[in-house]
Short mmCIF file of C-alpha atoms and ligand atoms in Angstrom, two decimals:
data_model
loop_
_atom_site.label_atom_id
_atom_site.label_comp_id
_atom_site.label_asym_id
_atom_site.label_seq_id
_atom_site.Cartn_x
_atom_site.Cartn_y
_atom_site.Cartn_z
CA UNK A 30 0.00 0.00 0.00
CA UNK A 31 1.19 3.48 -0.89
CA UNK A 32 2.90 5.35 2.32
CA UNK A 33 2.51 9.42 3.04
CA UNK A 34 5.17 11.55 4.35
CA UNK A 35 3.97 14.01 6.31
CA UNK A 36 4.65 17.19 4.73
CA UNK A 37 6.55 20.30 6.34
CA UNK A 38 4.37 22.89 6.89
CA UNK A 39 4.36 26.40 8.44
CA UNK A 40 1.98 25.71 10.85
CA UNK A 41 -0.01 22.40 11.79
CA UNK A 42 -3.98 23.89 11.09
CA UNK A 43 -5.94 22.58 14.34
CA UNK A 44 -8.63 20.54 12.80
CA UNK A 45 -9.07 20.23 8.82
CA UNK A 46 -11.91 18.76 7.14
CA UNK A 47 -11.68 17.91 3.23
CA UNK A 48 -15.22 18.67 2.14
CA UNK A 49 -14.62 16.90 -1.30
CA UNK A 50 -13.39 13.53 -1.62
CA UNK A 51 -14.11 10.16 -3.02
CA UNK A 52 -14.44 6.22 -1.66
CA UNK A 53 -14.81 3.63 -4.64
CA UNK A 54 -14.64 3.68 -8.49
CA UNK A 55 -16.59 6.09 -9.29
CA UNK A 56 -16.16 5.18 -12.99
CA UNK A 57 -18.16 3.10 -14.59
CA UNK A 58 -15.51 0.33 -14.97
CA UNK A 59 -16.86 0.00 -11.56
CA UNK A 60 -14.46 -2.36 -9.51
CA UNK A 61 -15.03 -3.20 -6.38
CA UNK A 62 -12.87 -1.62 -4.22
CA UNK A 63 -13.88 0.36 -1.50
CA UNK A 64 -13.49 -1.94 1.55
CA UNK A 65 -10.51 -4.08 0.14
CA UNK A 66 -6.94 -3.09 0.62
CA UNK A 67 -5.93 -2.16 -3.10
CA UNK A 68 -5.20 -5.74 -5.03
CA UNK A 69 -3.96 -5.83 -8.53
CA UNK A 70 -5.80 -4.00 -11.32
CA UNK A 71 -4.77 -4.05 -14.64
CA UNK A 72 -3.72 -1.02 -16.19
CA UNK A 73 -5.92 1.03 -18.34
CA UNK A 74 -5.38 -0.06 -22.08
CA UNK A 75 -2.99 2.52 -23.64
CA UNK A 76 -1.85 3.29 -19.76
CA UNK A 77 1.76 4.94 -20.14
CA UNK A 78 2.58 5.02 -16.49
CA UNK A 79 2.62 8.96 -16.88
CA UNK A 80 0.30 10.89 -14.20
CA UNK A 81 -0.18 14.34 -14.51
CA UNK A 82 -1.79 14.74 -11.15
CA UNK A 83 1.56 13.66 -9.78
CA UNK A 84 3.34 16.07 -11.76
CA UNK A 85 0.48 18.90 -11.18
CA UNK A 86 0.55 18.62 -7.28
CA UNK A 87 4.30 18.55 -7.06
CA UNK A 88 4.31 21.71 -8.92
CA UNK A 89 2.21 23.58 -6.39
CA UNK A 90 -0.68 23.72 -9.55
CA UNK A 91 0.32 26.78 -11.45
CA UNK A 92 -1.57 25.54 -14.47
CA UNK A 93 -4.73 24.40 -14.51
CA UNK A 94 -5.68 20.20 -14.38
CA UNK A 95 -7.88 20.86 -17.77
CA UNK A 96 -6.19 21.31 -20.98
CA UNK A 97 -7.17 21.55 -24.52
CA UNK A 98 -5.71 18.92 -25.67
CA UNK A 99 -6.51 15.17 -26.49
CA UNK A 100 -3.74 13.04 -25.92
CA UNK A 101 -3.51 15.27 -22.51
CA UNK A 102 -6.29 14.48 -21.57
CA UNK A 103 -6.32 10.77 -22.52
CA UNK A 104 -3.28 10.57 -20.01
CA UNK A 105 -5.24 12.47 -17.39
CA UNK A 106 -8.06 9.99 -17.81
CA UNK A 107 -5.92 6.80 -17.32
CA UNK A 108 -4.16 8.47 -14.54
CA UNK A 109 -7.33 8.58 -12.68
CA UNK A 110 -8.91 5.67 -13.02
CA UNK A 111 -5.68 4.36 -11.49
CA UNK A 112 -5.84 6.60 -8.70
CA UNK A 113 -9.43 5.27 -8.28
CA UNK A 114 -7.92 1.65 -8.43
CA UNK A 115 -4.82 2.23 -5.88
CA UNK A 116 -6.55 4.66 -3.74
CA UNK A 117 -10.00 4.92 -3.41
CA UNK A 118 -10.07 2.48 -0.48
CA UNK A 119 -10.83 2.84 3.09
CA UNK A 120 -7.21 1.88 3.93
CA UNK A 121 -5.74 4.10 1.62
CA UNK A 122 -7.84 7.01 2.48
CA UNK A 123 -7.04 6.07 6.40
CA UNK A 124 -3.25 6.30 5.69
CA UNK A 125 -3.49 10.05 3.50
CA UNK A 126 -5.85 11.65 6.25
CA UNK A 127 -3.54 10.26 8.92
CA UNK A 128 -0.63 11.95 7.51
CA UNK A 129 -2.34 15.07 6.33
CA UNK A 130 -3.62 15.43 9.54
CA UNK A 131 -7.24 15.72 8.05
CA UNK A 132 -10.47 14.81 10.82
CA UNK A 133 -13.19 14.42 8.72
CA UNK A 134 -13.46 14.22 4.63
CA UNK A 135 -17.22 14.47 2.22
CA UNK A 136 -17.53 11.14 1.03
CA UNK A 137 -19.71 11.87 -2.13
CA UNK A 138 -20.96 9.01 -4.33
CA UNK A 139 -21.90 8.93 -7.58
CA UNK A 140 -24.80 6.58 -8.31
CA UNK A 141 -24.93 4.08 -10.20
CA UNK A 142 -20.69 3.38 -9.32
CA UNK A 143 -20.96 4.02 -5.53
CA UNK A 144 -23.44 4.36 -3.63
CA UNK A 145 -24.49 6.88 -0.02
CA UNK A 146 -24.48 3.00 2.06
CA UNK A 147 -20.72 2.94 1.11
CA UNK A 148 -20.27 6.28 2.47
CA UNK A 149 -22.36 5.25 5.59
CA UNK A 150 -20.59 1.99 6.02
CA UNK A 151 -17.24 3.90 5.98
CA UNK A 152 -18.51 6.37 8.58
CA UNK A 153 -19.79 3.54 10.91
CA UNK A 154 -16.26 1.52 10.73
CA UNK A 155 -13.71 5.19 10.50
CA UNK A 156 -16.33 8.58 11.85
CA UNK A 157 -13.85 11.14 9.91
CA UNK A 158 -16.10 9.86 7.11
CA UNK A 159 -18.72 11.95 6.48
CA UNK A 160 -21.50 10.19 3.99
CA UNK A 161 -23.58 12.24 1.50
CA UNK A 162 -26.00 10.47 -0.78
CA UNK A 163 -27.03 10.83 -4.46
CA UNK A 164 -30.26 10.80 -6.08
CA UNK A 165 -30.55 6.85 -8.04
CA UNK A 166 -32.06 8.24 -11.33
CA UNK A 167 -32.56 4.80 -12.02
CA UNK A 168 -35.17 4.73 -9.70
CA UNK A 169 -38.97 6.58 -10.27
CA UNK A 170 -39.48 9.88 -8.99
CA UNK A 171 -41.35 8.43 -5.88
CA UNK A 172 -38.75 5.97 -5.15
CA UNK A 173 -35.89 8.04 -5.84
CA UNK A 174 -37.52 11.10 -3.32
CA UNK A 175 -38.23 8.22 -0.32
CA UNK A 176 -34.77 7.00 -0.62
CA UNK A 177 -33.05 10.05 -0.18
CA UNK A 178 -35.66 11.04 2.94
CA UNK A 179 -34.32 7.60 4.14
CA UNK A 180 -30.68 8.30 3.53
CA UNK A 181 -30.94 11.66 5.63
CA UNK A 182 -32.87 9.67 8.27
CA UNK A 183 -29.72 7.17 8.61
CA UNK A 184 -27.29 10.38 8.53
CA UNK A 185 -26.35 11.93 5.11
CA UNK A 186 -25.08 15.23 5.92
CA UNK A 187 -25.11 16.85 1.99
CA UNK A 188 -26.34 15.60 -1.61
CA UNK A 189 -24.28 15.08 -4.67
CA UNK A 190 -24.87 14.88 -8.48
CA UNK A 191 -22.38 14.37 -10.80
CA UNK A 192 -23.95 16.10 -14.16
CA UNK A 193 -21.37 14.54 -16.25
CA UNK A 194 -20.89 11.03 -14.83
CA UNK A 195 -24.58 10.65 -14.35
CA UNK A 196 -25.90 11.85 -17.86
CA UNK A 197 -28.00 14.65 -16.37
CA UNK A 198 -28.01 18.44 -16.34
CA UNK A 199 -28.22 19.60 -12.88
CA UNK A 200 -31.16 21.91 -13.95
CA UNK A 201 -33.10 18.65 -15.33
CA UNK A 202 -36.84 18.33 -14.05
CA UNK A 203 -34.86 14.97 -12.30
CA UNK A 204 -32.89 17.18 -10.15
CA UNK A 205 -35.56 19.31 -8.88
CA UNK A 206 -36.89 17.49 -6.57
CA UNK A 207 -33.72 16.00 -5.04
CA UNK A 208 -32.68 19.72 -4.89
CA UNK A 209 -35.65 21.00 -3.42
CA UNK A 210 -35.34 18.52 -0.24
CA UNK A 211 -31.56 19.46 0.72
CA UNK A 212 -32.10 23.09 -0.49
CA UNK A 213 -35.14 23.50 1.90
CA UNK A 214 -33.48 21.51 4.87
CA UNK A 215 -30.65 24.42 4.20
CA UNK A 216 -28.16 21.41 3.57
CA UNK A 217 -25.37 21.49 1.16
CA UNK A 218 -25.88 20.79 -2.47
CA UNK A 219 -22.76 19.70 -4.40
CA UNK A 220 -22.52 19.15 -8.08
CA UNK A 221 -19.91 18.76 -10.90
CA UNK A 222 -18.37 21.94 -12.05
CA UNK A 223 -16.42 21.62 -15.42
CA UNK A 224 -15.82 21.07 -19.08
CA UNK A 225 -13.71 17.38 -18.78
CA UNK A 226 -14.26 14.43 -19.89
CA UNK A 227 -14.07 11.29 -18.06
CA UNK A 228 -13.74 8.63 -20.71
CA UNK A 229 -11.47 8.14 -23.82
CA UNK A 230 -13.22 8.01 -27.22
CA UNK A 231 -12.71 4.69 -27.80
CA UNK A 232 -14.20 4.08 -24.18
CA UNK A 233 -17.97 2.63 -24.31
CA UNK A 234 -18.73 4.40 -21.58
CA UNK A 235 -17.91 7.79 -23.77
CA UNK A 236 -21.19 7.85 -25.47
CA UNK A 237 -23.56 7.71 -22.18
CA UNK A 238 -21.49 11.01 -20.72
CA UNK A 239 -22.30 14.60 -21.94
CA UNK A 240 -19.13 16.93 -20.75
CA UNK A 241 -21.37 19.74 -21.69
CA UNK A 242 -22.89 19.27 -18.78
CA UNK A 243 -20.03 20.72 -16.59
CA UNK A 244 -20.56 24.12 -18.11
CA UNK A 245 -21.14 27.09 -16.33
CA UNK A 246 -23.92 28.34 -17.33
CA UNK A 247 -26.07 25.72 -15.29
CA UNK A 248 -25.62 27.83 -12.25
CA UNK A 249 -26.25 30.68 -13.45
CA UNK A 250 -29.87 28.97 -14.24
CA UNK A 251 -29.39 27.21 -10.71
CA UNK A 252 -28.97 30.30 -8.75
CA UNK A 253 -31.54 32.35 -10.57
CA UNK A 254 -34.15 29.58 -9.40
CA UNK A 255 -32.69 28.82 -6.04
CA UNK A 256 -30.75 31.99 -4.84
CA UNK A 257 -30.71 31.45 -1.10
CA UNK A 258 -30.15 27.40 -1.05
CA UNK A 259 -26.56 26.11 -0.11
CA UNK A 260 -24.59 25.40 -3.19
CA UNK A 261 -21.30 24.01 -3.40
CA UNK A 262 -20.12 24.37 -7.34
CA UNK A 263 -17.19 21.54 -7.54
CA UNK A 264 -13.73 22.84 -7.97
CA UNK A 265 -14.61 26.41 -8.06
CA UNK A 266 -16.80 26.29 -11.15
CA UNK A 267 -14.40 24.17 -13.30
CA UNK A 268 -10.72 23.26 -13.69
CA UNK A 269 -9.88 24.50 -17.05
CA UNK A 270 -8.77 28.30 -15.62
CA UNK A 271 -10.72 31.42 -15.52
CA UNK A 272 -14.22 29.59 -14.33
CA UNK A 273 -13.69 31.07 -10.69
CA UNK A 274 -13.16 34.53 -11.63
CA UNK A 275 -16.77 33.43 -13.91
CA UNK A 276 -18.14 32.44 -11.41
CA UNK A 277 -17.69 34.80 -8.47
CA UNK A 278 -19.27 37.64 -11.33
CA UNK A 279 -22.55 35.38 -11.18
CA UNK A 280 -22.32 34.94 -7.35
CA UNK A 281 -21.83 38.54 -7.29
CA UNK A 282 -24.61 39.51 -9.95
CA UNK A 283 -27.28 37.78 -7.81
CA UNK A 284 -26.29 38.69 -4.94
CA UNK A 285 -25.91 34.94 -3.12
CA UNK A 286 -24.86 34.91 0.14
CA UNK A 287 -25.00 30.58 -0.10
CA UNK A 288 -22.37 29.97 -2.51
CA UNK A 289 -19.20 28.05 -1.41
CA UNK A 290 -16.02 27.18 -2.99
CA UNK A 291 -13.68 24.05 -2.54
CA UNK A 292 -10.08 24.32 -3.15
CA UNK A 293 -9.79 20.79 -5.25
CA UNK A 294 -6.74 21.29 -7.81
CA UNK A 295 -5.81 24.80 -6.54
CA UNK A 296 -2.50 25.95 -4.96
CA UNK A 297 -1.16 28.98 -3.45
CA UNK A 298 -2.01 31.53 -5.59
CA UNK A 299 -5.27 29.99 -6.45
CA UNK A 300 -6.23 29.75 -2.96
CA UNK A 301 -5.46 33.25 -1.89
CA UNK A 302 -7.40 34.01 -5.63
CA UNK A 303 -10.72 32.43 -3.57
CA UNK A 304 -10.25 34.57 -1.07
CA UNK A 305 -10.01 37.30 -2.91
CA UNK A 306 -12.72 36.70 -4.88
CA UNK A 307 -15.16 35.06 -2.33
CA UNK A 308 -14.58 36.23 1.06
CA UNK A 309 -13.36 34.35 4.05
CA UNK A 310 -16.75 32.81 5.20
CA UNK A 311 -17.35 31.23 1.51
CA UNK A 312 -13.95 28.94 1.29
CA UNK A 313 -13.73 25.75 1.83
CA UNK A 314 -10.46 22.80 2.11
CA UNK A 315 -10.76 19.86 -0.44
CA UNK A 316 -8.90 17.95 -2.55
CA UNK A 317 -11.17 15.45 -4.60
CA UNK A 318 -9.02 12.59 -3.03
CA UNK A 319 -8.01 10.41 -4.81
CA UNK A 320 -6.99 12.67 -7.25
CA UNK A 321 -5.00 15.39 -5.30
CA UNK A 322 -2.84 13.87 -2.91
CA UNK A 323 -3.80 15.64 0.52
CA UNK A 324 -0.26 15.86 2.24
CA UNK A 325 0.48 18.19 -0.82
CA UNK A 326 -3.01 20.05 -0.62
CA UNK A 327 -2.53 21.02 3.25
CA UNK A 328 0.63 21.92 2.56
CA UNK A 329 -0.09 24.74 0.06
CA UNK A 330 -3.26 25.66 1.88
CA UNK A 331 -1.06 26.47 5.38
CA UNK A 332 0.88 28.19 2.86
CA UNK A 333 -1.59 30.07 1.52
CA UNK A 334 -3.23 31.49 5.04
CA UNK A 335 -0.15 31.06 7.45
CA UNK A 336 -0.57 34.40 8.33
CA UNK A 337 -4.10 34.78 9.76
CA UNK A 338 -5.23 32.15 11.65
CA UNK A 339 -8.91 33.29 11.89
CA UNK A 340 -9.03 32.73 7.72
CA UNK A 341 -7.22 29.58 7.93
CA UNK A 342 -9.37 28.32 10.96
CA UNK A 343 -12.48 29.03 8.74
CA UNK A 344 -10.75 27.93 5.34
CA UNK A 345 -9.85 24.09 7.13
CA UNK A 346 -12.64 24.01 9.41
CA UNK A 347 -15.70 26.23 10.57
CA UNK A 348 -17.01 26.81 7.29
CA UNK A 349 -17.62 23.19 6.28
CA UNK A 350 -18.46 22.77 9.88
CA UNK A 351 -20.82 25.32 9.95
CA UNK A 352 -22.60 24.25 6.26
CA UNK A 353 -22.20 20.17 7.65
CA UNK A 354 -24.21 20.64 10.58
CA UNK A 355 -20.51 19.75 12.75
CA UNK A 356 -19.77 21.69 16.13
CA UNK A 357 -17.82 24.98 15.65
ZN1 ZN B 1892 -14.88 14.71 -7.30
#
């Protein structure tokens, strides 16, 4: 199993919770994975051994994970689904949040690869796991709406949709409903933020994804409809570049006082750009493990806000405390 080094840091932050991260293939290759230690997967075909999340967090992310470009992004893909493979385990994701120092990580499924009871059955065994659910589309509307009652009953603290991986647009007549339940409850609302593709052409997978899906332009139909709810927008509203300066306009333009950013695939300079841009209450800690690595995320992040505590108290902590439902 892959071992951590705790990084060296300014300061050690107090508490840290990762508000984005994943447990299981959330792919549809679909292995089963999340309660094994990681076992031998074959490689993606085509796999070259290159991972440019490797070479991204090592260079503090001063570009952005996204790039126009195919064979890129084929490598990105492959990378991934590797990290899914090695990773996405609850022994794994033990070992990075003991050496990150991280408390509690947003375990957010995506239906139909994994599932809110994984998330559940993680938090029961490890409680730094925090399970939110996903609406089963498969399901009918009256199913789908009494599951997801259910799911809060037995403890999920936040809903998830993955536009992209799911085939749906998050401002689908599907999604209302779902939205409606954690949006009234004042819960948190997460969804897929981003033009990427998950799947190589030659995947058959490719055809049931629409990467159109990430665009922006959903929340700005999102928060026109539902200005006050809780909205998380994944990675800042995309992670091709330029989306969270987008977005923060839009936040701005409406005037939402809800909307919260995550810091997946961001460094330094993006982080303090978040500030900036959304204010010290609004910012949140993640990394979209597996993909980052934490120990490197942390690392930037007490970087970024070494010099005010207050900021990076509320950047690791109290403001995914405060939108979880966690003591402050
Ligand atoms: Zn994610």
């Amino acid at each position: 199993m892959e071992v951590f080094k705790t990084p060296e840091m300014p300061f050690k932050p107090k508490r840290i919770i990762d508000y984005h991260t994943h447990l299981g293939d959330i792919f549809h290759e679909n292995q089963n994975i999340s309660f094994k230690r990681p076992g031998f997967v074959a490689d993606p075909p085509g796999f070259t051994g290159f991972d440019p999340f490797k070479d991204l967090e090592e260079s503090g992310y001063t570009r952005p994970l996204i790039v126009d470009d195919v064979e890129a992004q084929n490598k990105l893909i492959d990378a991934g689904q590797v990290r899914i493979w090695q990773r996405a385990n609850i022994f794994t994701t033990q070992a990075i949040m003991d050496a990150a120092g991280i408390d509690y990580m947003g375990s957010l499924p995506i239906l139909p690869n994994t599932s809110f009871e994984e998330a559940l059955a993680a938090s029961k065994l490890d409680p730094r796991f925090i399970p939110f659910t996903c609406p089963d589309f498969d399901l009918p509307e009256d199913e789908m709406m009494a599951k997801l009652k259910q799911d809060i009953k037995n403890g999920a603290k936040g809903l998830k949709i993955h536009p992209i991986i799911q085939n749906v647009s998050i401002t689908d007549k599907r999604c209302e409903k779902p939205i409606e339940l954690f949006g009234d409850l004042g819960m948190s609302i997460t969804y897929h933020c981003g033009v990427n593709d998950y799947y190589k052409a030659d995947s058959p997978h490719h055809a049931k994804t629409n990467l159109e899906y990430g665009a922006l332009h959903y929340t700005l139909d999102l928060l026109d409809k539902y200005p006050d709810y809780v909205w998380v927008p994944a990675h800042g509203g995309g992670s091709c570049g330029g989306e969270l300066e987008a977005l923060a306009e839009l936040v701005a333009k409406k005037g939402c006082k809800n909307v919260y950013i995550e810091s997946s695939h961001r460094g330094v300079d993006g982080m303090h750009q978040m500030l900036e841009l959304f204010g010290e209450d609004r910012i949140m800690f993640a990394t979209d493990w597996p993909f980052d690595t934490c120990t490197w995320s942390v690392k930037y992040a007490a970087e970024a806000f070494k010099d005010d505590p207050v900021v990076a108290d509320k950047f690791f902590y109290r403001n995914a405390a405060r939108i979880l439902g966690m003591t402050l």
